[in-house]
Short mmCIF file of C-alpha atoms in Angstrom, two decimals:
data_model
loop_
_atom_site.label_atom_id
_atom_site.label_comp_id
_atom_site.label_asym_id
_atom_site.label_seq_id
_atom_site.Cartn_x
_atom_site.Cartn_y
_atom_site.Cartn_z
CA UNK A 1 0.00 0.00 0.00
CA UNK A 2 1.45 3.29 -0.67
CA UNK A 3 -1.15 5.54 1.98
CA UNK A 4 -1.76 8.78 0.63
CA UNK A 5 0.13 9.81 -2.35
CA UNK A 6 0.37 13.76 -3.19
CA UNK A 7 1.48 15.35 -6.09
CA UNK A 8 3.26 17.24 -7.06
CA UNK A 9 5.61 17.52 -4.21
CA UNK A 10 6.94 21.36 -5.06
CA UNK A 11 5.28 23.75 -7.31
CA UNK A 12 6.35 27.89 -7.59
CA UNK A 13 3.45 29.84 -9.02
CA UNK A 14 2.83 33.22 -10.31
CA UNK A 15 0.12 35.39 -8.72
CA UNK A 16 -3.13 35.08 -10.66
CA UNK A 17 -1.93 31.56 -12.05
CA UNK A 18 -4.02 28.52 -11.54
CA UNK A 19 -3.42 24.90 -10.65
CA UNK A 20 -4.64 21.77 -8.93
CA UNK A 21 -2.99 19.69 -6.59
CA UNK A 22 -3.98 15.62 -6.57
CA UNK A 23 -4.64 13.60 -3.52
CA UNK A 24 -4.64 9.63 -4.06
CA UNK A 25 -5.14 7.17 -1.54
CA UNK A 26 -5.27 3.29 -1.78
CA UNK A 27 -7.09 2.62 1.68
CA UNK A 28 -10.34 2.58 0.72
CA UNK A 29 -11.12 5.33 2.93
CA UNK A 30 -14.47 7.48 2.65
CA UNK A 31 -13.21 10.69 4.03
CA UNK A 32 -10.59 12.80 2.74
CA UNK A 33 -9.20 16.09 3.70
CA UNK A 34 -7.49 19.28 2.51
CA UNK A 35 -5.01 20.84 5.17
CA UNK A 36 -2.76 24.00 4.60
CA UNK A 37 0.07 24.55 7.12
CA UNK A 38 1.78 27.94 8.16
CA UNK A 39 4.77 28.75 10.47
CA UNK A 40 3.23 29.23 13.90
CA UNK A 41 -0.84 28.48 12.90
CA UNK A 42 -0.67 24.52 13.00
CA UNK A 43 -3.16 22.89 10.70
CA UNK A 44 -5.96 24.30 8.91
CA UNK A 45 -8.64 22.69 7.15
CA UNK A 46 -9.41 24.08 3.73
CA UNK A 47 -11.80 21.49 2.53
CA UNK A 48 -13.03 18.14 2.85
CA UNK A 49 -15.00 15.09 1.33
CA UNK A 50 -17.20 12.60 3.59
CA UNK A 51 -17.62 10.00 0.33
CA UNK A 52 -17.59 10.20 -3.32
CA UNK A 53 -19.45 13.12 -5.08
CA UNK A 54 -19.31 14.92 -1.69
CA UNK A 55 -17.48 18.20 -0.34
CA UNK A 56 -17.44 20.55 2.27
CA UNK A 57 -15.95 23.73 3.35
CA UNK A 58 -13.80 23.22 6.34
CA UNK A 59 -12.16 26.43 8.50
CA UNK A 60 -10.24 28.70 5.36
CA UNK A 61 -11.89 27.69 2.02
CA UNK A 62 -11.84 30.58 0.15
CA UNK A 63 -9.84 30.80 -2.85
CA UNK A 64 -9.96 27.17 -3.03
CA UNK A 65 -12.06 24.68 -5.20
CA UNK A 66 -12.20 20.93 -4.44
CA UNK A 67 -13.59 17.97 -6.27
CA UNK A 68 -14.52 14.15 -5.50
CA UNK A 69 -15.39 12.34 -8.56
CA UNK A 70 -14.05 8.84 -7.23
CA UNK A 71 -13.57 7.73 -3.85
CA UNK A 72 -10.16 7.35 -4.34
CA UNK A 73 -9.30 10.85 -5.32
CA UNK A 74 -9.55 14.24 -3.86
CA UNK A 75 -8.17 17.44 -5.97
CA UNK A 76 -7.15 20.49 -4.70
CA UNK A 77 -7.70 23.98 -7.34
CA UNK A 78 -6.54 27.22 -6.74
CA UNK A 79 -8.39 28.93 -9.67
CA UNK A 80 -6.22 32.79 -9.57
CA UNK A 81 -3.03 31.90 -6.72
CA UNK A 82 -2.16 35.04 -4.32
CA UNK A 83 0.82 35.19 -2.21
CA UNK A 84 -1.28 34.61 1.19
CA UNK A 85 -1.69 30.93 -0.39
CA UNK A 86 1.80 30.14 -0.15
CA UNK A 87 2.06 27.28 1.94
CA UNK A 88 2.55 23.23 2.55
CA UNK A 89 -0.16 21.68 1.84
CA UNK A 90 -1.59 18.42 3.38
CA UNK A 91 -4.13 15.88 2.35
CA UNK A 92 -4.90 13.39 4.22
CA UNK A 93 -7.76 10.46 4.39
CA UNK A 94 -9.54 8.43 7.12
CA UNK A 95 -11.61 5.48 8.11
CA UNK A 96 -15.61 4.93 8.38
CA UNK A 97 -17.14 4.71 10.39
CA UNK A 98 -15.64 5.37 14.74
CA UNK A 99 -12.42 5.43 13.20
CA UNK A 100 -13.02 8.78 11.03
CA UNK A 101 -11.00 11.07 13.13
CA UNK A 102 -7.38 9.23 12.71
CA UNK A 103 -6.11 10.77 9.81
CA UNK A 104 -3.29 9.46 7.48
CA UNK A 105 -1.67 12.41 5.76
CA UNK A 106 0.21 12.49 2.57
CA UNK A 107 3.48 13.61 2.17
CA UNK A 108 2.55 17.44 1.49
CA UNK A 109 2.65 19.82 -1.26
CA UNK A 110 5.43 23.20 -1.05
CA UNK A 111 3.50 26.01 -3.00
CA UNK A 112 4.94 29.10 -3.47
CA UNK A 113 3.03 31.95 -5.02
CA UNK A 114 5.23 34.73 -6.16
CA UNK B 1 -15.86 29.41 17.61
CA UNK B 2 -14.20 26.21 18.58
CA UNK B 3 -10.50 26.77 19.18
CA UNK B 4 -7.52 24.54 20.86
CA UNK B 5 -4.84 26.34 22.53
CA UNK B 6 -1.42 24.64 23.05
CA UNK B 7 1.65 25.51 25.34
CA UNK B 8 4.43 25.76 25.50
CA UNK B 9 5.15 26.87 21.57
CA UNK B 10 8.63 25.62 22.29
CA UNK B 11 10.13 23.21 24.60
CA UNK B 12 13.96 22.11 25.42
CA UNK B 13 14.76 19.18 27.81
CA UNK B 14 17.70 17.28 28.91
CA UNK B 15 18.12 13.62 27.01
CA UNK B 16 16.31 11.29 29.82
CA UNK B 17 13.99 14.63 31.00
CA UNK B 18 10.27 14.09 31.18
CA UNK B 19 8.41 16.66 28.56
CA UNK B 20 4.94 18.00 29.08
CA UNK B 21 2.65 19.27 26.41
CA UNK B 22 -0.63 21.22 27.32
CA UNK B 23 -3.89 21.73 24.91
CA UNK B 24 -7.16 23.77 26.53
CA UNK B 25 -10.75 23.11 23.95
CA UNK B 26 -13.24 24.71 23.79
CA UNK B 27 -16.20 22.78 22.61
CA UNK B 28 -17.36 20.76 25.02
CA UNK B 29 -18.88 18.18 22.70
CA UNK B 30 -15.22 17.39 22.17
CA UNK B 31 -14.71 13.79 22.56
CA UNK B 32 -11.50 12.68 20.88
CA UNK B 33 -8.41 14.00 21.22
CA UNK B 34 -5.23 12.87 19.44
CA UNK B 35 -2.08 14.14 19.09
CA UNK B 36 0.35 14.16 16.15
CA UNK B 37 4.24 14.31 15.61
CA UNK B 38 5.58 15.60 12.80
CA UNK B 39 9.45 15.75 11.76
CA UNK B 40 11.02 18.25 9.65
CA UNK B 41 10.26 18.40 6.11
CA UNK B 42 8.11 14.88 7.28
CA UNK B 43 4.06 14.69 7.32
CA UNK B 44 2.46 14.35 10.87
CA UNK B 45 1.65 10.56 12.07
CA UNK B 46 -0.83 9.63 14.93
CA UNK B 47 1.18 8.78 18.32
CA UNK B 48 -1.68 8.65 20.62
CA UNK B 49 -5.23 9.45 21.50
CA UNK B 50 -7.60 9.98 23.86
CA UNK B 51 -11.62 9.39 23.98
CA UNK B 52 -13.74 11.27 26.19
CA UNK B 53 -14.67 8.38 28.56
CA UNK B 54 -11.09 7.75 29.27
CA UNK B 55 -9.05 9.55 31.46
CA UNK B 56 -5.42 8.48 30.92
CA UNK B 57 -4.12 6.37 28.38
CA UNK B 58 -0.46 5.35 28.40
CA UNK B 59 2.26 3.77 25.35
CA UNK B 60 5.35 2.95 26.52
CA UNK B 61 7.14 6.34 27.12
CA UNK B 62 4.48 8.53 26.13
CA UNK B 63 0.82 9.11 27.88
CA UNK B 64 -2.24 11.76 27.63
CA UNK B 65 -4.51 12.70 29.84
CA UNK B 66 -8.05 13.91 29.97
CA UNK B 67 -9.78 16.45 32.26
CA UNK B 68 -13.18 16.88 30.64
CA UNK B 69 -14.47 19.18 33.09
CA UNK B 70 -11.42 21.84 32.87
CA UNK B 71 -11.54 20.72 29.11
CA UNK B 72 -8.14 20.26 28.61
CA UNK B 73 -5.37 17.76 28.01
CA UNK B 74 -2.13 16.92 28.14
CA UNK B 75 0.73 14.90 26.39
CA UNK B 76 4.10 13.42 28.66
CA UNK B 77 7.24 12.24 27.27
CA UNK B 78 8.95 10.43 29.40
CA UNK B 79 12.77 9.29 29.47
CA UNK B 80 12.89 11.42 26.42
CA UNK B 81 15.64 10.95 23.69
CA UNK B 82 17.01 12.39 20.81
CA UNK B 83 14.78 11.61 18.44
CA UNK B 84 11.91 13.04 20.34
CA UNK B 85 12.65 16.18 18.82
CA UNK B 86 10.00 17.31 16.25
CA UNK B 87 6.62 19.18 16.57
CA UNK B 88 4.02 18.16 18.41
CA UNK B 89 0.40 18.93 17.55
CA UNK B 90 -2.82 18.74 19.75
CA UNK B 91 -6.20 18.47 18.34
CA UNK B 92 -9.82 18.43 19.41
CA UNK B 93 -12.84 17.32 17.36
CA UNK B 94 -15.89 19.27 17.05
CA UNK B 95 -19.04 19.53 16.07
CA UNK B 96 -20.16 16.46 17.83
CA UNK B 97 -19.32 12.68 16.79
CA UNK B 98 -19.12 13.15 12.87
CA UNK B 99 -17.24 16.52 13.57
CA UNK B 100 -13.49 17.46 12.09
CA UNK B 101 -10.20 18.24 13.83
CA UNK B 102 -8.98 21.39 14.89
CA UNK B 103 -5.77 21.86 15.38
CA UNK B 104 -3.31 23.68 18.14
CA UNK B 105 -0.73 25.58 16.78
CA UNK B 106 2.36 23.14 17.63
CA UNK B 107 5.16 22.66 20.14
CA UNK B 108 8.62 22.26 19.35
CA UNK B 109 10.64 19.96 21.51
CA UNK B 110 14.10 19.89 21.06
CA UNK B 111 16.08 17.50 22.96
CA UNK B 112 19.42 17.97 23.76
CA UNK B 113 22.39 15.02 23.96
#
């Protein structure tokens, strides 16, 4: 099994460029989650999924777009990029049900918005 | 709105020391609590957690506990070593028992040879 697979691993972006980050996992989990990480603020949850065809808006969604469209999968768009969005970014998945708060995280995503 | 607030933001200990995290919630449908190392440049991995009707729970060397009432808990380290240095992150669910994580902000133990 490789877990939760993100890619790509770095990306440097213009402002006002767009781009979308993939999230694979092989666990057959139903929930998946988008996490953005900043010196000194922890995690943050931008978006997440509860099951295919599903998503939600978690603590700081704006300027992000997410999409489900197999269970397996969970993409992350930033449709114009500003330089508040640089960050690491973290997807991660979990079990269903009891187990749905242990989250396996991917390896993360360095995105740098100049 | 809900929030979890962890201290110290940094930590330093002696090799063999005993290191003590602390996380206040504020939700107090809260009822699982895990905690998360992560290593630099590495993603953060489970090291223990905590359910609401449980108090303490212990793994080798490293143990939370629960005070629902005060609604907040801790993480020890004990006999700590080298590679016990990384960040350490609290987290709280809300929003009942299909609810999401929030996070603290981290702690950064360093642990000196």
């Amino acid at each position: 099994n490789a877990g939760v697979t993100q890619t790509p691993k770095f990306r440097v972006l213009k402002t006002g460029q767009s781009m979308t980050l993939l999230c694979a996992q092989d666990m057959n989990h139903e929930y998946m989650y988008w996490y953005r990480q900043d010196p000194g603020m922890g995690l943050r949850l931008i978006h997440y999924s509860v099951g295919e065809g599903t998503t939600a808006k978690g603590e700081v969604p704006d300027g992000y777009n997410v999409s489900r469209l197999k269970k397996q999968n969970f993409l992350l768009g930033l449709e114009s990029a500003a330089p508040s969005q640089t960050s690491v970014y973290f997807c991660a998945s979990s079990y269903s049900p009891g187990d749905r708060e242990k989250l396996f995280f991917g390896s993360g995503t360095q995105l740098s918005v100049l | 709105g809900e929030n979890v607030e962890q201290h110290p933001s940094t930590l330093s200990v002696q090799e063999g020391d005993s290191a003590v995290i602390k996380c206040t919630y504020s939700d107090s449908a809260s009822n699982y609590f895990p905690w998360y190392k992560q290593e630099l440049g590495k993603r953060p991995q489970l090291i223990i957690d905590i359910r609401s009707n449980v108090g303490e729970k212990k793994d080798q060397r490293i143990a939370v506990t629960l005070n629902k009432t005060a609604k907040h808990f801790s993480l020890h380290i004990t006999e700590t070593q080298p590679e016990d240095s990384a960040v350490y992150f609290c987290a709280a669910s809300y929003g009942g028992s299909q609810g999401n994580l929030i996070f603290g902000k981290g702690t950064k133990l360093s642990v000196k040879p």
